[in-house]
Coordinates of C-alpha atoms and ligand atoms in Angstrom, one line a residue:
X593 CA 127.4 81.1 114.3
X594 CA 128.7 80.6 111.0
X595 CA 127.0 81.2 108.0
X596 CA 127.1 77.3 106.9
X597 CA 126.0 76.2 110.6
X598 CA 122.7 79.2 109.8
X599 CA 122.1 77.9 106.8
X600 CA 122.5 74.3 108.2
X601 CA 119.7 75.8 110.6
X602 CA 117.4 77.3 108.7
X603 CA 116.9 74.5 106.2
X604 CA 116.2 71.8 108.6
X605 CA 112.8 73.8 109.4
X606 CA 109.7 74.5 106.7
X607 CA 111.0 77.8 104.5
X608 CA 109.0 80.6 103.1
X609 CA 107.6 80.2 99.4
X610 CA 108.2 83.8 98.6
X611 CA 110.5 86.5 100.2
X612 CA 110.2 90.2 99.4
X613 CA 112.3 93.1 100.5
X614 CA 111.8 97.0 100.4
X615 CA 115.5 97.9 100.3
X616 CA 116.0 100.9 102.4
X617 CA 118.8 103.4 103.6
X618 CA 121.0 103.4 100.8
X619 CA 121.4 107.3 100.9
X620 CA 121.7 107.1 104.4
X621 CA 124.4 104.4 103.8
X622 CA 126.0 107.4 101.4
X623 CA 125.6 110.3 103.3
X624 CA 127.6 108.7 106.7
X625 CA 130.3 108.1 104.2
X626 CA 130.6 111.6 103.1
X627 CA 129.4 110.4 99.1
X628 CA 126.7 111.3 97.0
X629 CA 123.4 109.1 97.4
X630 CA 124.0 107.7 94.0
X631 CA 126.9 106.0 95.5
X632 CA 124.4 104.4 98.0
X633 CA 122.2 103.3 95.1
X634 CA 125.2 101.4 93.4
X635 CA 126.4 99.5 96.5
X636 CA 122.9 98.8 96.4
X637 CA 122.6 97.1 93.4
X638 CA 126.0 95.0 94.2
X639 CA 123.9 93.9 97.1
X640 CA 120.8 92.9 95.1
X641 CA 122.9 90.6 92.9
X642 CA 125.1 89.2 95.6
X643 CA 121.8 88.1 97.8
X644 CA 119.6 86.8 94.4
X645 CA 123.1 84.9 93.7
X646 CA 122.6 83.5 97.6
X647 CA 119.2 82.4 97.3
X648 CA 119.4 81.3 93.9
X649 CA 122.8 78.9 94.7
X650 CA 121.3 77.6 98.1
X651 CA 118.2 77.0 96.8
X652 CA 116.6 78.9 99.8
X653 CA 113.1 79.5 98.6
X654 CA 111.6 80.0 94.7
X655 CA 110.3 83.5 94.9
X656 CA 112.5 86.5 95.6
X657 CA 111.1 90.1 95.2
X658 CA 112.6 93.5 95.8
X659 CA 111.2 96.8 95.6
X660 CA 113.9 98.8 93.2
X661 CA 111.4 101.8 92.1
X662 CA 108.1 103.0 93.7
X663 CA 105.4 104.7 91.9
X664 CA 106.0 107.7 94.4
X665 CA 109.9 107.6 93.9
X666 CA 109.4 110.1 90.9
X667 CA 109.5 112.8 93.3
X668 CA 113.4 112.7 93.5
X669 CA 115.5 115.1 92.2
X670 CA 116.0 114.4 88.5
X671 CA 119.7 113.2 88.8
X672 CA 119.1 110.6 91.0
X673 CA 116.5 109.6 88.7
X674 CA 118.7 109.0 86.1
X675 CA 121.3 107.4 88.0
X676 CA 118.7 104.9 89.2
X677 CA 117.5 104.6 85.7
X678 CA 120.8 103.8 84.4
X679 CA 122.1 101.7 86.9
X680 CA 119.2 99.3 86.2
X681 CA 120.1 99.6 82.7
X682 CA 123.7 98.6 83.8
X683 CA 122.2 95.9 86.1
X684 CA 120.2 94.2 83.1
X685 CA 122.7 94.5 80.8
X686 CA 126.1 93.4 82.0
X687 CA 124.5 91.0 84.6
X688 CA 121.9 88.5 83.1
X689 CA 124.2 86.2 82.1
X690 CA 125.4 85.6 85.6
X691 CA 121.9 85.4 86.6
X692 CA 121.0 82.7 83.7
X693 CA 124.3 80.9 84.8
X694 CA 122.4 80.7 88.6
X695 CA 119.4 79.6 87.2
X696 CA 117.3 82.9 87.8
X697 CA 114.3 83.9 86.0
X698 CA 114.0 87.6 86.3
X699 CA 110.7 89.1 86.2
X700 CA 109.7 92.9 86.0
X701 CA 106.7 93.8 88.2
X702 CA 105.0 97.4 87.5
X703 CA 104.2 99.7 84.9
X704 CA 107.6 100.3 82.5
X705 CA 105.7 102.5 80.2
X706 CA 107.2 105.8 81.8
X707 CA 110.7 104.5 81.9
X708 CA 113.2 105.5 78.8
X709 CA 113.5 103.3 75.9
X710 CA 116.2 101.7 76.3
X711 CA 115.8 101.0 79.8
X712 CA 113.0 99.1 78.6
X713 CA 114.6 97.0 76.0
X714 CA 117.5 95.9 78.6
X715 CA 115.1 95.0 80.9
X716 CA 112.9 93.2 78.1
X717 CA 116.0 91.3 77.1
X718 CA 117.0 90.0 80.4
X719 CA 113.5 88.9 81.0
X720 CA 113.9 87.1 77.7
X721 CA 117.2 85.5 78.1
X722 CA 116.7 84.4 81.5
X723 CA 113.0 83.0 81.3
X724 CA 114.1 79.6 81.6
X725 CA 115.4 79.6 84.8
X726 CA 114.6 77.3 87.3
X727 CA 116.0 78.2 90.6
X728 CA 114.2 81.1 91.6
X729 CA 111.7 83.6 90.0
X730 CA 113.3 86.9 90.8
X731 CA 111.0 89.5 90.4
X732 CA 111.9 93.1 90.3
X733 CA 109.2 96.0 91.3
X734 CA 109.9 98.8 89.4
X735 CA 107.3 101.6 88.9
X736 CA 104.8 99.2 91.1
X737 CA 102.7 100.4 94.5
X738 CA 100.3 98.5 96.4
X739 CA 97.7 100.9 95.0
X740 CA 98.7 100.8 91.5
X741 CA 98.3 96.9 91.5
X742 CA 94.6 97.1 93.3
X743 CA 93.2 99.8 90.9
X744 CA 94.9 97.6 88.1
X745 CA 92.6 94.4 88.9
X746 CA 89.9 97.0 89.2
X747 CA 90.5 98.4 85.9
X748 CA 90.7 94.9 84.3
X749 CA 87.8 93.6 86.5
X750 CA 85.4 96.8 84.9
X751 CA 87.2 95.9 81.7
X752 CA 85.8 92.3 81.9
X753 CA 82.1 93.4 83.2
X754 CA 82.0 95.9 80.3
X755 CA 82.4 93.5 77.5
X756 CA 80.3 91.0 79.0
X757 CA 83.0 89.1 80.3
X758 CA 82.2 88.9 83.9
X759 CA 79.3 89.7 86.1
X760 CA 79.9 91.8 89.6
X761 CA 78.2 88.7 91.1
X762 CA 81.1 86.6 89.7
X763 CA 84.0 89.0 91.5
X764 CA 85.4 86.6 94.2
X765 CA 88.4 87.2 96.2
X766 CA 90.1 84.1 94.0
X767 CA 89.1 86.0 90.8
X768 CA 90.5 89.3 91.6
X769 CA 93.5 87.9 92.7
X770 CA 94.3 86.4 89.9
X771 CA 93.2 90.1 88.0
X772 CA 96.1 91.9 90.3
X773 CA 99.6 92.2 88.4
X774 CA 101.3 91.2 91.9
X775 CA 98.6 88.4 91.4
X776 CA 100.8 86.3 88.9
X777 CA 103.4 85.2 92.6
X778 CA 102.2 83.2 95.3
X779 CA 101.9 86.2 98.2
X780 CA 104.4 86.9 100.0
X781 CA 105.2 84.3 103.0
X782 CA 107.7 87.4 104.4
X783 CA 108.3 91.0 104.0
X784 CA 111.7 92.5 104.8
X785 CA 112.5 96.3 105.9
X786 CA 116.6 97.3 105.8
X787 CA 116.9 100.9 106.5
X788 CA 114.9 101.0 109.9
X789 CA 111.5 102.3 109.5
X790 CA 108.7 100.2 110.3
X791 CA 106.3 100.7 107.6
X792 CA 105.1 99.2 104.1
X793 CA 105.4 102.5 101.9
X794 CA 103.0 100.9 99.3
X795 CA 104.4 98.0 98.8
X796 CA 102.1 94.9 98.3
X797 CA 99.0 95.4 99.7
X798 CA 95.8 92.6 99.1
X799 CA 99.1 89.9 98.7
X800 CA 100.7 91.1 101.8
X801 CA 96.9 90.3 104.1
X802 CA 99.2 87.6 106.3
X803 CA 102.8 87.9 105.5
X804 CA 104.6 88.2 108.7
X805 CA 107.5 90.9 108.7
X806 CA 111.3 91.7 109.4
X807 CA 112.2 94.7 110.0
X808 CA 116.4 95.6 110.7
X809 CA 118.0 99.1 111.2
X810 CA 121.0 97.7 108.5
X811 CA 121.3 99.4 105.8
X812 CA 120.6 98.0 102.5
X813 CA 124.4 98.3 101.0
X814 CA 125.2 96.4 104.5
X815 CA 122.9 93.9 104.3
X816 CA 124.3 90.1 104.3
X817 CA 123.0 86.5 103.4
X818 CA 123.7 86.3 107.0
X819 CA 121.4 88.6 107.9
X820 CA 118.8 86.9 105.5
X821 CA 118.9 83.8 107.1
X822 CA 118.6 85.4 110.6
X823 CA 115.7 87.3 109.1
X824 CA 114.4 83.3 107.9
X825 CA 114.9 82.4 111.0
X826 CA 113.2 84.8 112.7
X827 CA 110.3 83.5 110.3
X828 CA 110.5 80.1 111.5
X829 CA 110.3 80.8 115.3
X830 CA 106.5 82.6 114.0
X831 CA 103.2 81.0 114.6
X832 CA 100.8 82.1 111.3
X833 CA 97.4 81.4 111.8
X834 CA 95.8 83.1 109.0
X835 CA 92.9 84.5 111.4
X836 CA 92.1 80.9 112.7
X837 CA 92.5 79.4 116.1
X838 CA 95.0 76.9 115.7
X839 CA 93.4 73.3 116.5
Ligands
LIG167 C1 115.8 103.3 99.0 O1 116.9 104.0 99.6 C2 116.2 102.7 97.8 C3 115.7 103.0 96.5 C4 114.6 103.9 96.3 C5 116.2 102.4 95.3 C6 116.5 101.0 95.4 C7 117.5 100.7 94.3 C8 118.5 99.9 94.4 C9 118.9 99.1 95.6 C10 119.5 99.8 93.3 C11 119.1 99.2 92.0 C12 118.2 98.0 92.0 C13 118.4 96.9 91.3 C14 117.4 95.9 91.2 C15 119.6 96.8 90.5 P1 116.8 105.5 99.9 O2 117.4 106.3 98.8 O3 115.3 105.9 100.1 O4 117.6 105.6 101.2 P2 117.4 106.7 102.4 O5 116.1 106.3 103.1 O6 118.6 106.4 103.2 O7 117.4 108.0 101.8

């Protein structure tokens, strides 16, 4: 089918609020070409702009997320570290106009503190010049793990109770939800896995209690807006009961 007739498809059915995707393979996607895995990250950031673009345009859904760095992906060897480092230096500085000019609002989701300075300020500044936009909040995870985010709202919860703030009685769910940094997005309806494993590596964890998941041997440099709206429609053929017997 083409991709107008998917996309024709996929909108006439209820969409997902907020999409997230651990992007997966891209050394593999290297390594079968004979090229060195930073080459995998790069056509891996082509394809993180072209599919924000996509949802952003089509006005698919309002929340996109992707997992770009995880708070265990400091175990690489050090060049790939800084390749990754600078390409999302690269990434926030020669491409938030294009964003802003899509209507995207990027977000950063994680801890940046470890990050070099002046990744930090091109990320700060593409934050800032793209907060007004209204077609979709695209948030990028970078230093983030489900863990991280749990034993943040813990911190802030202990935080709270230690200056008289809150009392353990008061600790609901609701509350430390909204205490979790991944807290600040509505969860996420559906989780996407390129690269072929079947697993969440740390991603969100309290947000992700009912997402439903997609999981596609592709590879992320490989991975198309068709194969997003496949993945969508995937979705829609899914019955989510949220632990309750449907009525
Ligand atoms: C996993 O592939 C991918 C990453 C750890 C990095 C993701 C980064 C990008 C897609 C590029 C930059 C992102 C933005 C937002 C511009 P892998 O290296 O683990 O692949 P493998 O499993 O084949 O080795």
């Amino acid at each position: 089918m083409s991709l107008a007739g998917l996309l024709e498809e996929v909108r006439a059915r209820p969409l997902p609020q907020h999409v997230a995707i651990i992007m997966d393979g891209n050394g593999r996607w290297a390594k079968a070409r004979g090229l060195p895995r930073t080459e995998g990250h790069r056509r891996g950031a082509d394809t993180v702009e072209r599919i924000a673009r996509f949802v952003a345009k089509e006005k698919l859904f309002p929340y996109l997320t992707v997992f770009a760095f995880s708070t265990e992906n400091w175990d690489r060897p050090k060049n790939e570290l800084d390749f990754l480092f600078s390409l999302l230096e690269e990434f926030a500085r020669t491409r938030w106009e294009e964003l802003r000019k899509n209507g995207v609002q990027l977000r950063i989701l994680g801890d940046p503190s470890p990050f070099p300075k002046s990744l930090r300020e091109a990320l700060d500044h593409a934050v800032a010049q793209t907060a007004g936009g209204q077609n979709l909040v695209f948030t990028v995870a970078l230093n983030f793990g489900g863990r991280w985010d749990v034993l943040s709202a813990a911190r802030r919860a202990m935080e709270l109770a230690r200056s008289g703030k809150l009392a353990p009685e008061e600790l609901s769910l609701e509350k430390f939800r909204e205490l979790l940094p991944g807290g600040a997005l509505p969860d996420p309806d559906l989780i996407i896995r390129t690269g072929g494993h079947q697993r969440l590596s740390n991603f969100f964890l309290f947000e992700a209690a009912y997402t439903e998941f997609y999981f596609t041997k592709t590879l992320w440099p490989d991975f198309t807006e068709e194969e997003l709206l496949l993945a969508l429609k995937d979705f829609q053929g899914r019955t989510r009961n949220f632990g309750k017997v449907r009525a």
